[in-house]
Short mmCIF file of C-alpha atoms and ligand atoms in Angstrom, two decimals:
data_model
loop_
_atom_site.label_atom_id
_atom_site.label_comp_id
_atom_site.label_asym_id
_atom_site.label_seq_id
_atom_site.Cartn_x
_atom_site.Cartn_y
_atom_site.Cartn_z
CA MET A 20 19.00 -24.11 -13.95
CA ALA A 21 15.94 -21.89 -14.53
CA VAL A 22 15.58 -18.82 -12.29
CA PRO A 23 12.65 -19.24 -9.85
CA PRO A 24 9.86 -16.78 -10.66
CA ARG A 25 9.57 -13.49 -8.80
CA ILE A 26 6.34 -11.51 -8.40
CA LEU A 27 6.04 -7.81 -7.64
CA VAL A 28 2.75 -7.06 -5.88
CA ALA A 29 1.68 -3.40 -5.77
CA GLY A 30 -0.98 -1.83 -3.55
CA ALA A 31 -2.32 -1.33 -0.05
CA ILE A 32 -1.17 -2.54 3.33
CA ASN A 33 -3.94 -2.08 5.90
CA THR A 34 -4.85 -3.00 9.43
CA ASP A 35 -8.34 -4.52 9.47
CA LEU A 36 -10.55 -3.73 12.49
CA VAL A 37 -13.25 -6.36 12.29
CA ALA A 38 -16.59 -6.48 14.14
CA THR A 39 -18.68 -9.64 13.84
CA VAL A 40 -22.42 -9.00 13.82
CA ALA A 41 -25.59 -10.97 13.16
CA ARG A 42 -26.55 -8.36 10.58
CA ALA A 43 -24.62 -5.30 9.33
CA PRO A 44 -26.15 -1.93 10.30
CA GLY A 45 -28.08 0.16 7.77
CA ALA A 46 -27.77 3.96 7.49
CA GLY A 47 -28.40 5.66 10.84
CA GLU A 48 -28.67 2.31 12.64
CA THR A 49 -26.59 0.84 15.48
CA VAL A 50 -26.33 -2.92 15.90
CA THR A 51 -24.72 -4.81 18.78
CA GLY A 52 -21.85 -7.01 17.69
CA HIS A 53 -20.56 -10.18 19.32
CA GLY A 54 -16.87 -10.23 18.38
CA PHE A 55 -13.91 -7.99 17.54
CA ALA A 56 -10.47 -8.73 16.12
CA VAL A 57 -7.54 -6.94 14.49
CA PHE A 58 -5.95 -8.57 11.42
CA GLY A 59 -3.37 -7.77 8.78
CA GLY A 60 -5.16 -6.67 5.60
CA GLY A 61 -5.05 -4.50 2.50
CA LYS A 62 -5.84 -6.14 -0.81
CA SER A 63 -2.29 -6.16 -2.13
CA ALA A 64 -0.72 -7.13 1.18
CA ASN A 65 -3.19 -10.03 1.28
CA GLN A 66 -2.32 -10.96 -2.28
CA ALA A 67 1.39 -10.83 -1.47
CA VAL A 68 0.78 -13.20 1.46
CA ALA A 69 -1.07 -15.47 -0.97
CA THR A 70 1.73 -15.54 -3.55
CA ALA A 71 4.33 -16.10 -0.82
CA ARG A 72 2.26 -18.92 0.77
CA SER A 73 2.05 -20.40 -2.73
CA SER A 74 5.87 -20.59 -2.55
CA VAL A 75 6.67 -17.90 -5.11
CA ARG A 76 9.26 -15.25 -4.29
CA THR A 77 7.33 -12.07 -3.57
CA VAL A 78 8.23 -8.41 -3.23
CA LEU A 79 5.64 -5.87 -2.11
CA LEU A 80 5.43 -2.24 -3.26
CA GLY A 81 3.41 0.04 -0.99
CA ALA A 82 3.65 2.38 1.98
CA VAL A 83 2.90 2.49 5.69
CA GLY A 84 3.08 5.23 8.31
CA ASP A 85 5.61 5.41 11.10
CA ASP A 86 3.10 4.11 13.67
CA ASP A 87 2.25 0.94 15.61
CA PHE A 88 -0.11 -0.39 12.92
CA GLY A 89 2.55 0.09 10.26
CA ARG A 90 5.28 -1.58 12.33
CA GLN A 91 3.02 -4.53 13.15
CA ARG A 92 2.10 -5.01 9.49
CA LEU A 93 5.76 -4.94 8.43
CA ALA A 94 6.60 -7.54 11.08
CA ASP A 95 3.77 -9.83 9.87
CA LEU A 96 4.70 -9.47 6.21
CA ALA A 97 8.40 -10.08 6.91
CA ALA A 98 7.42 -13.22 8.83
CA ALA A 99 5.49 -14.37 5.74
CA GLY A 100 8.76 -14.16 3.78
CA ILE A 101 7.78 -11.15 1.65
CA GLY A 102 10.47 -8.74 0.43
CA LEU A 103 9.79 -5.33 1.95
CA ASP A 104 12.61 -3.21 0.48
CA HIS A 105 10.02 -1.28 -1.53
CA VAL A 106 7.52 -0.67 1.25
CA LEU A 107 8.02 3.01 2.02
CA GLN A 108 7.71 4.31 5.58
CA ARG A 109 6.14 7.77 5.63
CA PRO A 110 6.74 9.73 8.82
CA ALA A 111 3.80 11.50 10.48
CA THR A 112 1.12 9.59 8.58
CA VAL A 113 -1.42 7.06 9.82
CA SER A 114 -1.09 3.62 8.17
CA GLY A 115 -3.96 2.30 6.06
CA VAL A 116 -6.96 1.06 8.04
CA ALA A 117 -10.11 -0.85 7.08
CA LEU A 118 -13.27 -0.91 9.18
CA ILE A 119 -15.04 -4.19 8.48
CA THR A 120 -18.28 -5.79 9.60
CA VAL A 121 -18.64 -9.52 9.05
CA GLN A 122 -22.13 -10.99 9.32
CA ASP A 123 -22.79 -14.46 10.72
CA ASP A 124 -23.45 -15.66 7.15
CA GLY A 125 -19.85 -14.67 6.25
CA GLU A 126 -20.74 -11.59 4.14
CA ASN A 127 -18.63 -8.49 4.78
CA ARG A 128 -18.81 -4.72 4.34
CA ILE A 129 -15.61 -2.67 4.22
CA ALA A 130 -14.72 1.03 4.47
CA TYR A 131 -11.02 1.72 4.12
CA VAL A 132 -8.71 4.71 4.40
CA PRO A 133 -5.52 4.27 2.33
CA GLY A 134 -3.32 6.76 4.21
CA PRO A 135 0.27 6.57 2.89
CA THR A 136 -0.73 4.07 0.18
CA ALA A 137 -2.03 7.11 -1.71
CA THR A 138 1.41 8.76 -1.66
CA VAL A 139 3.48 6.26 -3.68
CA THR A 140 4.85 8.16 -6.69
CA PRO A 141 5.49 6.99 -10.28
CA ALA A 142 9.25 7.44 -9.76
CA GLU A 143 9.20 5.25 -6.63
CA ALA A 144 7.22 2.57 -8.44
CA GLU A 145 9.52 2.61 -11.47
CA ALA A 146 12.58 2.36 -9.20
CA ALA A 147 11.03 -0.63 -7.42
CA PHE A 148 10.21 -2.33 -10.73
CA ASP A 149 13.73 -1.81 -12.08
CA ALA A 150 15.31 -3.13 -8.88
CA VAL A 151 13.07 -6.21 -8.60
CA ARG A 152 12.85 -7.11 -12.32
CA PRO A 153 9.82 -9.34 -11.66
CA HIS A 154 8.56 -12.13 -13.91
CA LEU A 155 4.99 -11.02 -13.21
CA LEU A 156 3.39 -7.82 -11.89
CA LEU A 157 0.22 -8.17 -9.81
CA ALA A 158 -1.63 -5.01 -8.78
CA THR A 159 -4.91 -3.76 -7.40
CA LEU A 160 -6.29 -0.26 -7.95
CA GLU A 161 -5.10 0.95 -4.55
CA LEU A 162 -1.97 2.94 -5.47
CA PRO A 163 -2.49 6.31 -7.21
CA ILE A 164 -3.58 5.72 -10.80
CA GLU A 165 -0.68 7.71 -12.31
CA THR A 166 1.70 5.48 -10.36
CA LEU A 167 0.01 2.35 -11.68
CA VAL A 168 0.07 3.70 -15.25
CA ALA A 169 3.85 4.22 -14.95
CA LEU A 170 4.38 0.79 -13.39
CA PHE A 171 2.34 -1.07 -16.00
CA ALA A 172 4.07 0.83 -18.82
CA ARG A 173 7.42 -0.27 -17.41
CA ALA A 174 6.27 -3.89 -17.33
CA ARG A 175 4.85 -3.77 -20.85
CA ALA A 176 8.06 -2.20 -22.19
CA ILE A 177 10.00 -5.36 -21.34
CA SER A 178 7.12 -7.84 -21.85
CA VAL A 179 6.61 -8.66 -18.18
CA ARG A 180 3.16 -10.17 -17.72
CA THR A 181 0.67 -7.93 -15.88
CA VAL A 182 -2.31 -9.11 -13.83
CA LEU A 183 -4.70 -6.39 -12.66
CA ASN A 184 -7.33 -6.95 -9.98
CA ALA A 185 -9.98 -4.32 -10.80
CA SER A 186 -10.65 -3.49 -7.17
CA PRO A 187 -11.64 -1.42 -5.27
CA ASP A 188 -12.67 1.17 -7.91
CA PRO A 189 -13.06 -0.63 -11.26
CA GLU A 190 -13.53 2.56 -13.30
CA LEU A 191 -9.83 3.33 -12.78
CA ALA A 192 -8.92 0.10 -14.57
CA ARG A 193 -9.76 1.68 -17.93
CA GLN A 194 -6.48 3.61 -17.91
CA LEU A 195 -4.53 0.38 -17.42
CA LEU A 196 -6.30 -1.88 -19.90
CA PRO A 197 -3.85 -1.15 -22.77
CA THR A 198 -1.01 -2.55 -20.62
CA THR A 199 -2.93 -5.31 -18.80
CA ASP A 200 -2.58 -8.94 -19.85
CA VAL A 201 -5.05 -10.53 -17.43
CA LEU A 202 -7.86 -8.62 -15.75
CA ILE A 203 -9.46 -10.11 -12.62
CA ALA A 204 -12.89 -8.73 -11.72
CA ASN A 205 -15.89 -9.80 -9.70
CA GLU A 206 -19.31 -9.49 -11.33
CA THR A 207 -19.94 -5.96 -10.02
CA GLU A 208 -16.53 -4.75 -11.20
CA ALA A 209 -16.94 -6.45 -14.58
CA LYS A 210 -20.33 -4.82 -15.10
CA ALA A 211 -18.84 -1.41 -14.30
CA LEU A 212 -16.28 -1.97 -17.05
CA MET A 213 -18.20 -3.95 -19.65
CA GLY A 214 -21.85 -3.19 -19.02
CA ASP A 215 -24.40 -5.96 -18.50
CA ILE A 216 -22.24 -9.01 -19.16
CA GLU A 217 -23.66 -12.46 -18.79
CA ALA A 218 -21.56 -14.46 -16.32
CA PRO A 219 -19.87 -16.90 -16.47
CA ALA A 220 -18.93 -16.61 -20.18
CA GLY A 221 -19.21 -12.81 -20.09
CA ALA A 222 -17.92 -10.57 -22.84
CA PRO A 223 -14.84 -11.69 -24.76
CA ALA A 224 -11.56 -10.42 -23.36
CA ALA A 225 -10.98 -8.84 -26.76
CA THR A 226 -13.64 -6.27 -25.83
CA LEU A 227 -11.20 -4.86 -23.32
CA GLY A 228 -8.06 -5.55 -25.32
CA CYS A 229 -6.63 -7.98 -22.71
CA GLU A 230 -5.37 -11.51 -23.27
CA ALA A 231 -7.88 -12.82 -20.71
CA VAL A 232 -10.58 -11.68 -18.32
CA VAL A 233 -11.05 -13.68 -15.14
CA LEU A 234 -14.48 -13.34 -13.54
CA THR A 235 -14.73 -14.29 -9.89
CA LEU A 236 -18.23 -15.53 -9.11
CA GLY A 237 -18.24 -16.09 -5.35
CA LYS A 238 -19.88 -19.40 -4.44
CA ALA A 239 -20.16 -20.25 -8.15
CA GLY A 240 -16.36 -20.30 -8.61
CA ALA A 241 -14.64 -18.35 -11.39
CA SER A 242 -14.34 -18.30 -15.15
CA VAL A 243 -11.62 -17.26 -17.56
CA ILE A 244 -12.63 -15.70 -20.85
CA THR A 245 -10.32 -15.28 -23.82
CA ARG A 246 -11.04 -14.45 -27.44
CA TYR A 247 -11.32 -18.19 -28.10
CA GLY A 248 -13.91 -19.10 -25.48
CA ALA A 249 -14.43 -19.51 -21.75
CA THR A 250 -13.69 -22.02 -19.00
CA LEU A 251 -15.77 -22.21 -15.83
CA GLN A 252 -14.23 -23.63 -12.67
CA PRO A 253 -16.97 -24.31 -10.10
CA SER A 254 -16.10 -23.68 -6.47
CA PHE A 255 -15.22 -26.28 -3.86
CA ASP A 256 -17.72 -27.31 -1.22
CA VAL A 257 -16.62 -25.61 2.02
CA GLU A 258 -18.19 -24.21 5.20
CA VAL A 259 -18.12 -20.41 4.86
CA VAL A 260 -17.10 -18.43 7.97
CA ASP A 261 -15.78 -15.12 6.57
CA THR A 262 -15.43 -14.05 2.94
CA THR A 263 -12.94 -11.22 3.71
CA GLY A 264 -9.78 -11.70 1.67
CA ALA A 265 -11.16 -14.60 -0.40
CA GLY A 266 -10.78 -12.59 -3.61
CA ASP A 267 -7.20 -11.75 -2.63
CA ALA A 268 -6.40 -15.40 -1.89
CA PHE A 269 -7.77 -16.19 -5.37
CA ALA A 270 -5.72 -13.47 -7.10
CA GLY A 271 -2.50 -14.39 -5.30
CA ALA A 272 -2.69 -18.12 -5.96
CA PHE A 273 -3.76 -17.50 -9.57
CA ALA A 274 -0.79 -15.16 -10.11
CA ALA A 275 1.62 -17.57 -8.42
CA TRP A 276 0.61 -20.44 -10.71
CA MET A 277 0.76 -18.11 -13.76
CA ALA A 278 4.25 -16.92 -12.80
CA GLU A 279 5.36 -20.54 -12.74
CA GLY A 280 4.12 -20.97 -16.30
CA ALA A 281 0.94 -22.97 -15.57
CA HIS A 282 -1.83 -22.93 -18.18
CA ILE A 283 -4.38 -20.24 -17.33
CA SER A 284 -7.10 -22.83 -16.63
CA VAL A 285 -4.79 -24.59 -14.14
CA ALA A 286 -4.04 -21.23 -12.46
CA LEU A 287 -7.80 -20.57 -12.36
CA ARG A 288 -8.38 -23.88 -10.57
CA ALA A 289 -5.68 -23.12 -7.99
CA GLY A 290 -7.16 -19.66 -7.46
CA VAL A 291 -10.67 -21.01 -6.90
CA ALA A 292 -9.36 -23.56 -4.39
CA ALA A 293 -7.41 -20.85 -2.54
CA GLY A 294 -10.44 -18.55 -2.44
CA ALA A 295 -12.67 -21.33 -1.11
CA LEU A 296 -10.17 -22.23 1.64
CA ALA A 297 -9.87 -18.56 2.66
CA THR A 298 -13.61 -18.39 3.39
CA THR A 299 -13.34 -21.17 5.99
CA ARG A 300 -11.30 -19.06 8.45
CA PRO A 301 -11.76 -15.58 9.94
CA GLY A 302 -9.71 -12.55 8.90
CA ALA A 303 -7.93 -11.63 5.67
CA GLN A 304 -4.27 -12.63 6.04
CA PRO A 305 -4.70 -15.41 8.62
CA SER A 306 -7.20 -17.13 6.32
CA ILE A 307 -4.95 -17.33 3.25
CA PRO A 308 -3.98 -20.94 2.52
CA THR A 309 -0.56 -22.44 1.89
CA ARG A 310 0.37 -24.20 -1.31
CA ALA A 311 0.13 -27.57 0.47
CA GLU A 312 -3.45 -26.82 1.55
CA ILE A 313 -4.40 -25.74 -1.98
CA GLU A 314 -2.87 -28.86 -3.51
CA THR A 315 -4.63 -31.12 -1.00
CA LEU A 316 -8.00 -29.56 -1.89
CA LEU A 317 -7.27 -29.81 -5.62
CA GLN A 318 -6.56 -33.51 -5.23
CA SER A 319 -9.63 -34.26 -3.11
CA ALA A 320 -11.92 -36.93 -4.50
CA ASP A 321 -14.92 -34.62 -4.87
CA ALA A 322 -13.00 -31.69 -6.41
CA PRO A 323 -15.26 -30.10 -9.07
CA ILE A 324 -14.03 -30.19 -12.64
CA ALA A 325 -13.92 -27.29 -15.04
CA SER A 326 -16.14 -27.04 -18.11
CA THR A 327 -15.56 -25.17 -21.35
CA LEU A 328 -18.17 -22.71 -22.55
CA PRO A 329 -18.67 -21.43 -26.11
CA ALA A 330 -17.41 -17.94 -26.92
CA GLN A 331 -20.19 -15.32 -26.85
O1 RIB B 422 -10.00 -7.59 0.12
C1 RIB B 422 -10.05 -7.48 1.51
C2 RIB B 422 -9.31 -6.26 1.99
O2 RIB B 422 -9.96 -5.10 1.53
C3 RIB B 422 -9.25 -6.12 3.49
O3 RIB B 422 -8.16 -6.80 4.04
C4 RIB B 422 -9.25 -4.62 3.72
O4 RIB B 422 -8.05 -4.13 4.19
C5 RIB B 422 -9.72 -4.01 2.40
O5 RIB B 422 -8.88 -3.11 1.81
#
């Protein structure tokens, strides 16, 4: 019997402090909000929740402090069924926190402080990789770049597929491109890396040396671009409440389907459905859909179909 796939997700675990406001404040301005909530967050923790809710065995690599936020996040992630043997607990540090404003139209603004996430060393990452032996590595740009370089080199050395979400600082992705198979970027991140690309077909993945570039396009869906051409998957028609974590829901579901051996265009479709569902609920981790929810949306009568686009 085939071994079920295992994903190693590497990056930040945060606590999100979220204020809901009619309109986010500008510089020097104070606005009065009308709601406040605390959620589990951090791009990679969110992505790990997404791969686990997509029923793929998931191990998270990251770090928290020895504080209430850190303990709460570990409890939430354990309850989601995520392996936490490689989440390091750093004494006397404050766990990662994100300050988020969500406008009534669902748009968000985020400032985050990584805390112990920024302390994970290359040796710790390599040890985690060797212990987990994942079928797929999914990472953001939240761990220190030298740690990510070591981790991706380890994966490439034994041909483990690597998926890199070029967020939050896309410039750092350049150092990982030689060992990245699939790069996921939103339009802003893609422009930072490839200049003025024309979404959705964008620049060929060959420009970056990856097997594929996935462009997430918000309400327009997402496209996947390879050296042979592009596929655009339009988004699903949903009522948007909060876009926080939608990109993470996309990345996690996409990676889960890829780890199971799905064709990249099928993984793209699952990712777009997951991202759309995540916008219909508040918060990052609470909004991430289960596999059953994704499959129900994919099978809905009015589900949009993908189209192929000529290579540019
Ligand atoms: O992608 C959303 C995440 O980004 C939030 O959960 C927040 O923690 C920030 O890092």
